[in-house]
Short mmCIF file of C-alpha atoms in Angstrom, two decimals:
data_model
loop_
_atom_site.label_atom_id
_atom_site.label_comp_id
_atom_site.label_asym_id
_atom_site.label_seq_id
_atom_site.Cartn_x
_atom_site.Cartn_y
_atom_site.Cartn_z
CA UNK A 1 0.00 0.00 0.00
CA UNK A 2 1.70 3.24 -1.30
CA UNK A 3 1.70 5.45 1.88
CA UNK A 4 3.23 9.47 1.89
CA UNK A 5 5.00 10.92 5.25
CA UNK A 6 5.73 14.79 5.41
CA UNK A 7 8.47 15.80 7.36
CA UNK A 8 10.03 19.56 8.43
CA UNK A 9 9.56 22.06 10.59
CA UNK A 10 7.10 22.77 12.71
CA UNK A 11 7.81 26.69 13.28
CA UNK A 12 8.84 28.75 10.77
CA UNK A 13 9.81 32.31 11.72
CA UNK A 14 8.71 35.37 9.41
CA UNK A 15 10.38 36.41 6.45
CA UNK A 16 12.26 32.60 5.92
CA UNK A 17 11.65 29.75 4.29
CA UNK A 18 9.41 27.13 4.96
CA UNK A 19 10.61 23.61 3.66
CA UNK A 20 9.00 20.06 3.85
CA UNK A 21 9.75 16.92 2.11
CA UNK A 22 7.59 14.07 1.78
CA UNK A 23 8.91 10.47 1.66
CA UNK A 24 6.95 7.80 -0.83
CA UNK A 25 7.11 4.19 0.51
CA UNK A 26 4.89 0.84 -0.57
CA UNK A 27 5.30 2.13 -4.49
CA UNK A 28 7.37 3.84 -7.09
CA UNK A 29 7.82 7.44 -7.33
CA UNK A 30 8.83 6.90 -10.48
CA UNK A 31 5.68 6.88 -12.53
CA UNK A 32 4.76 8.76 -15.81
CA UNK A 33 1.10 8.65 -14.68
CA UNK A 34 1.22 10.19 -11.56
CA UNK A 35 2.08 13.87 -10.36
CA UNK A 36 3.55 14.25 -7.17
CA UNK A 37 2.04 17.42 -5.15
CA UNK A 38 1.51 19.78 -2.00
CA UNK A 39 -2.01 21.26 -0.48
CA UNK A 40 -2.57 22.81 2.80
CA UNK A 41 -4.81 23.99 4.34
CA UNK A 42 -5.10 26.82 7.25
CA UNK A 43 -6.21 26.21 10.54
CA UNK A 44 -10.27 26.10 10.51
CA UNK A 45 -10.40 26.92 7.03
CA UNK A 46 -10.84 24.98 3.13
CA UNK A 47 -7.84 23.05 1.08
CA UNK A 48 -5.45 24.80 -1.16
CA UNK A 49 -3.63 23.68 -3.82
CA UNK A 50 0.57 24.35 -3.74
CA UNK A 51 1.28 22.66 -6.77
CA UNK A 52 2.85 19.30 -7.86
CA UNK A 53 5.95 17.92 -9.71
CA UNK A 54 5.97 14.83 -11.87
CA UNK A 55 9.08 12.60 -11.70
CA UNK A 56 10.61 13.89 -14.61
CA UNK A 57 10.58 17.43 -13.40
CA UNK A 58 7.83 19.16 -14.81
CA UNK A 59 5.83 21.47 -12.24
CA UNK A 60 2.70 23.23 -12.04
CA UNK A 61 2.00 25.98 -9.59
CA UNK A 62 -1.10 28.09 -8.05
CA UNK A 63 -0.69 31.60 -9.66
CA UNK A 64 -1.18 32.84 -6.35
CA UNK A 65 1.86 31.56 -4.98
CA UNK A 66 4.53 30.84 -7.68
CA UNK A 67 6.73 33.81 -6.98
CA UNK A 68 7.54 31.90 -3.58
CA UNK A 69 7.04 28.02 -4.15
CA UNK A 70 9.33 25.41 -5.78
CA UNK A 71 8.64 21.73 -5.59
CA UNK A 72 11.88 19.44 -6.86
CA UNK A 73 12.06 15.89 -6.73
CA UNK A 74 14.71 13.12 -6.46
CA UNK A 75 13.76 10.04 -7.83
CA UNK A 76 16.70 8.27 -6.15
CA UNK A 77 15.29 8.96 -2.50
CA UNK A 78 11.66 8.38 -3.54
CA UNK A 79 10.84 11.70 -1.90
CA UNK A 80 9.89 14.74 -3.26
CA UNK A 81 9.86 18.77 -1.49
CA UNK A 82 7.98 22.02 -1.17
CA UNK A 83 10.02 25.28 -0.56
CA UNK A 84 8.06 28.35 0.28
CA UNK A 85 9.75 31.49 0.86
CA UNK A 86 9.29 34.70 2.85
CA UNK A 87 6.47 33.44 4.93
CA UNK A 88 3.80 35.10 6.80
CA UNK A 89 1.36 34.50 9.61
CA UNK A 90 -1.21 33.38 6.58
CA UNK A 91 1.26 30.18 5.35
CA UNK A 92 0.04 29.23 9.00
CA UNK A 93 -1.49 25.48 7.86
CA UNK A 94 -1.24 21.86 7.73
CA UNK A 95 0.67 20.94 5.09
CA UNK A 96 -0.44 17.55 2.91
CA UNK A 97 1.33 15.90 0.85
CA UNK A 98 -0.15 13.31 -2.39
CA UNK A 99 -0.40 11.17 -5.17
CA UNK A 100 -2.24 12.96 -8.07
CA UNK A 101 -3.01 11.07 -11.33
CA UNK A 102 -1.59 12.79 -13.97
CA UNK A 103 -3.50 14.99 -16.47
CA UNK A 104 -6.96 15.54 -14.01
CA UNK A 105 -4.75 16.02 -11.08
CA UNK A 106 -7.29 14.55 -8.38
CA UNK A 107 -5.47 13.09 -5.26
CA UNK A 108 -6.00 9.26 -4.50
CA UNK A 109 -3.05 9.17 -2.00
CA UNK A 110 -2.39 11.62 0.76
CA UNK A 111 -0.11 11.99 3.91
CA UNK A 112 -1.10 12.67 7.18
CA UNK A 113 -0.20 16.23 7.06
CA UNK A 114 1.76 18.52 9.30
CA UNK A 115 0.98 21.62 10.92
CA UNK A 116 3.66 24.45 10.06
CA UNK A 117 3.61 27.18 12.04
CA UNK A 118 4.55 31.00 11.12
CA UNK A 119 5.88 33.05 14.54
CA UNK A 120 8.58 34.55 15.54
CA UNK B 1 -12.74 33.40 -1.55
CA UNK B 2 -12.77 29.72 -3.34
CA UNK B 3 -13.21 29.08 -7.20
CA UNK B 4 -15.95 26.63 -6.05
CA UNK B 5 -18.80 27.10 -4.40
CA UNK B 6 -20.10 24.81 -2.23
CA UNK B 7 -23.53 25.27 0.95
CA UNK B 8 -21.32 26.00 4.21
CA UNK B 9 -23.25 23.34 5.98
CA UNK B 10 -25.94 20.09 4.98
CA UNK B 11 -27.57 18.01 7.49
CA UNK B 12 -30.12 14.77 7.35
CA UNK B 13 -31.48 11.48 9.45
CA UNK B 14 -30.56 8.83 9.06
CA UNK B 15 -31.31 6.34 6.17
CA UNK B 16 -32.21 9.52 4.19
CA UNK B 17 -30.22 11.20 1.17
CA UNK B 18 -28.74 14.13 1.05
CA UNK B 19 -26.50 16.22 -1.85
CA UNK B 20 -24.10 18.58 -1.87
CA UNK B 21 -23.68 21.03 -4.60
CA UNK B 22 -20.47 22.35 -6.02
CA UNK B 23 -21.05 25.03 -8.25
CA UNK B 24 -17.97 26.59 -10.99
CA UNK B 25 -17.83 28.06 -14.27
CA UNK B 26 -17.40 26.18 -18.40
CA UNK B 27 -13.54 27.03 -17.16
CA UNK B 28 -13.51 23.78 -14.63
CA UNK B 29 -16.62 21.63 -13.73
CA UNK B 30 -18.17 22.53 -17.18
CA UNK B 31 -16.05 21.77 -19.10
CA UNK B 32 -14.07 18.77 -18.11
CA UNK B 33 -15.14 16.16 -16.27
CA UNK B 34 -12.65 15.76 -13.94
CA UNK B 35 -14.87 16.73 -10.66
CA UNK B 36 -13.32 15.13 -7.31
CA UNK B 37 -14.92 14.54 -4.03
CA UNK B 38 -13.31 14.10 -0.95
CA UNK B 39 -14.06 13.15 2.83
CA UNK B 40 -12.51 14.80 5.61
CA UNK B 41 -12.72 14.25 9.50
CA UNK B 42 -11.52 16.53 11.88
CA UNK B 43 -7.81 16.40 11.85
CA UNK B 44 -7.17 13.53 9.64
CA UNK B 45 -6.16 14.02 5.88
CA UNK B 46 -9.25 14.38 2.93
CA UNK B 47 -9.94 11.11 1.46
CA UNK B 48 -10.83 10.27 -2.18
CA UNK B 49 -14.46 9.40 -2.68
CA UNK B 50 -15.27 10.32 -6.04
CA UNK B 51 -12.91 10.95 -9.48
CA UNK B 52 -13.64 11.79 -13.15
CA UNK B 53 -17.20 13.46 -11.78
CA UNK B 54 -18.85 9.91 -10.90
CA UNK B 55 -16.42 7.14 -10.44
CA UNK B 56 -15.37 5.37 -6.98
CA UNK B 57 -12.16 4.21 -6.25
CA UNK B 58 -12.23 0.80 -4.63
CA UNK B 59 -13.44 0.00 -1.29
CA UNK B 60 -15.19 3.62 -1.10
CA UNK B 61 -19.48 2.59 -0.76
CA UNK B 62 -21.86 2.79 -3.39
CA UNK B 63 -23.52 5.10 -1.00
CA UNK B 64 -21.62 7.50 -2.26
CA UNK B 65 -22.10 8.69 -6.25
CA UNK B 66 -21.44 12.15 -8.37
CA UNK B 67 -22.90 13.73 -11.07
CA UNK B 68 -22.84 16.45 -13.17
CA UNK B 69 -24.66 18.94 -14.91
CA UNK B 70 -23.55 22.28 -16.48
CA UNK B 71 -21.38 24.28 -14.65
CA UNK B 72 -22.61 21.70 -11.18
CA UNK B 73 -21.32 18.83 -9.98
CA UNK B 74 -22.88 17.04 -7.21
CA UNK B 75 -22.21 14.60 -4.50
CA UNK B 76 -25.27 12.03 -3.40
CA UNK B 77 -24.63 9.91 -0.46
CA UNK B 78 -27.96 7.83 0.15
CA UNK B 79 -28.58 5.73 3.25
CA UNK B 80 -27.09 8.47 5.50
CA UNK B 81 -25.21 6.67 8.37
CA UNK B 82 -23.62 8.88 11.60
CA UNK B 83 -19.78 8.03 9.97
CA UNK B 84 -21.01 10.09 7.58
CA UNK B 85 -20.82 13.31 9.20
CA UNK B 86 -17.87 14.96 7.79
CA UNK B 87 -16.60 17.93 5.61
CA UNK B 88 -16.81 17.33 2.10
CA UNK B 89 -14.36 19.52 -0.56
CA UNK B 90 -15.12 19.35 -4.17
CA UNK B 91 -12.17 19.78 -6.68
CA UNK B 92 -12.31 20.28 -10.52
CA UNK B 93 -9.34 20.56 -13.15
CA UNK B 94 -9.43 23.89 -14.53
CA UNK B 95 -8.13 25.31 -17.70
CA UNK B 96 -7.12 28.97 -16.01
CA UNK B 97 -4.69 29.77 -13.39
CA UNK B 98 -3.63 26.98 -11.69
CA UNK B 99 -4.79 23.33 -12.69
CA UNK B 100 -6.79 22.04 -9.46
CA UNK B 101 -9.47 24.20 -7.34
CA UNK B 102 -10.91 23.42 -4.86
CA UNK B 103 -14.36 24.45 -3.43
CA UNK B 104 -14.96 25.88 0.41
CA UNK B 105 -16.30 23.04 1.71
CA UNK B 106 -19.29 21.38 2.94
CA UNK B 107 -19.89 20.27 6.85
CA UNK B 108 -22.44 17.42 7.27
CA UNK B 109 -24.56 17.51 10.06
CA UNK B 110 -26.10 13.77 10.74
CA UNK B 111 -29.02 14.82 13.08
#
């Protein structure tokens, strides 16, 4: 069973950068069907889609947050990580990690999360 | 403000049905249909209930069944049982911005 673990961070001050990595076990990474991606989602509030990385390289990214995010990948560690820079109070969330399918993007395979929090 | 809309909150009995709405524009759930449903309890991570606007991946109930029409997709879930009561997110591909939204969410009350 292909299972997803987040790792990082849990406090992030202002102004840095916020990094995660997620670790892929029970599967391959390596895949041209499936994406590999980041959502989070704020304390009490809905999911938000970072963007994902496929294993070749190729990345997508929410408009709303390109100028800070980069996801890479490496294949040879079956694990794959979000950077997002000069954080604020509002990257406060729980951070998921998952499995999309390539091409409609929906997420069949998700980590448990972790909460990242922005404070100095 | 999300590029879905979903009703804040649903509730039913028991053995009834209930649906949820997700509403978007001919940019997403109109024109693709690559609608996604998923499950969330407090604290855990969403799970995948529906894909590709109506299909279940394997070992999720046949209680549970999308649709779509227009610029609305829907999620049915018939036979209402107390595990139920969750928050439900609707996602759709879309063909501006970014390629996944998501929708606010949907809290269901099993009374």
């Amino acid at each position: 069973q292909l299972q997803l673990q987040e790792s990082g961070p849990g406090l992030v001050k202002p102004s840095e950068t916020l990094s995660l990595t997620c670790i892929v076990s029970g599967g391959s990474i390596s895949s041209g069907s499936y994406y590999w991606g980041w959502i989070r989602q704020p304390p009490g509030q809905g999911l938000e889609w970072i963007g994902n990385i496929s294993d070749s390289g190729s990345t997508y990214y929410n408009p709303s947050l390109k100028s800070r995010v980069t996801i890479s990948v490496d294949t040879s560690k079956k694990q794959f990580s979000l950077q997002l820079s000069s954080v604020t109070a509002a990257d406060t969330a729980v951070y998921y990690c998952a499995r999309q399918l390539s091409g409609t993007y929906h997420s069949d395979f998700w980590g448990q999360g972790t909460l990242v929090t922005v404070s100095s | 403000q999300s590029a879905l809309t979903q009703p804040a909150s649903v509730s039913g009995s028991p053995g009834q049905s209930i649906a949820i709405s997700c509403t978007g524009t001919s940019s997403d759930v109109g024109g693709y249909n690559y609608v996604s449903w998923y499950q969330q309890y407090p604290g855990k991570a969403p799970k995948l209930m529906i894909y590709d606007v109506s299909k279940r991946p394997s070992g999720i109930s046949d209680r549970f069944s999308g649709s779509k029409s227009g610029n609305t997709a829907s999620l049915t879930i018939s036979g209402l049982q107390a595990e139920d009561e969750a928050d439900y997110y609707c996602s759709s591909y879309t063909s501006s911005s970014s390629p996944v939204v998501f929708g606010g969410g949907t809290k269901l009350t099993v009374l």
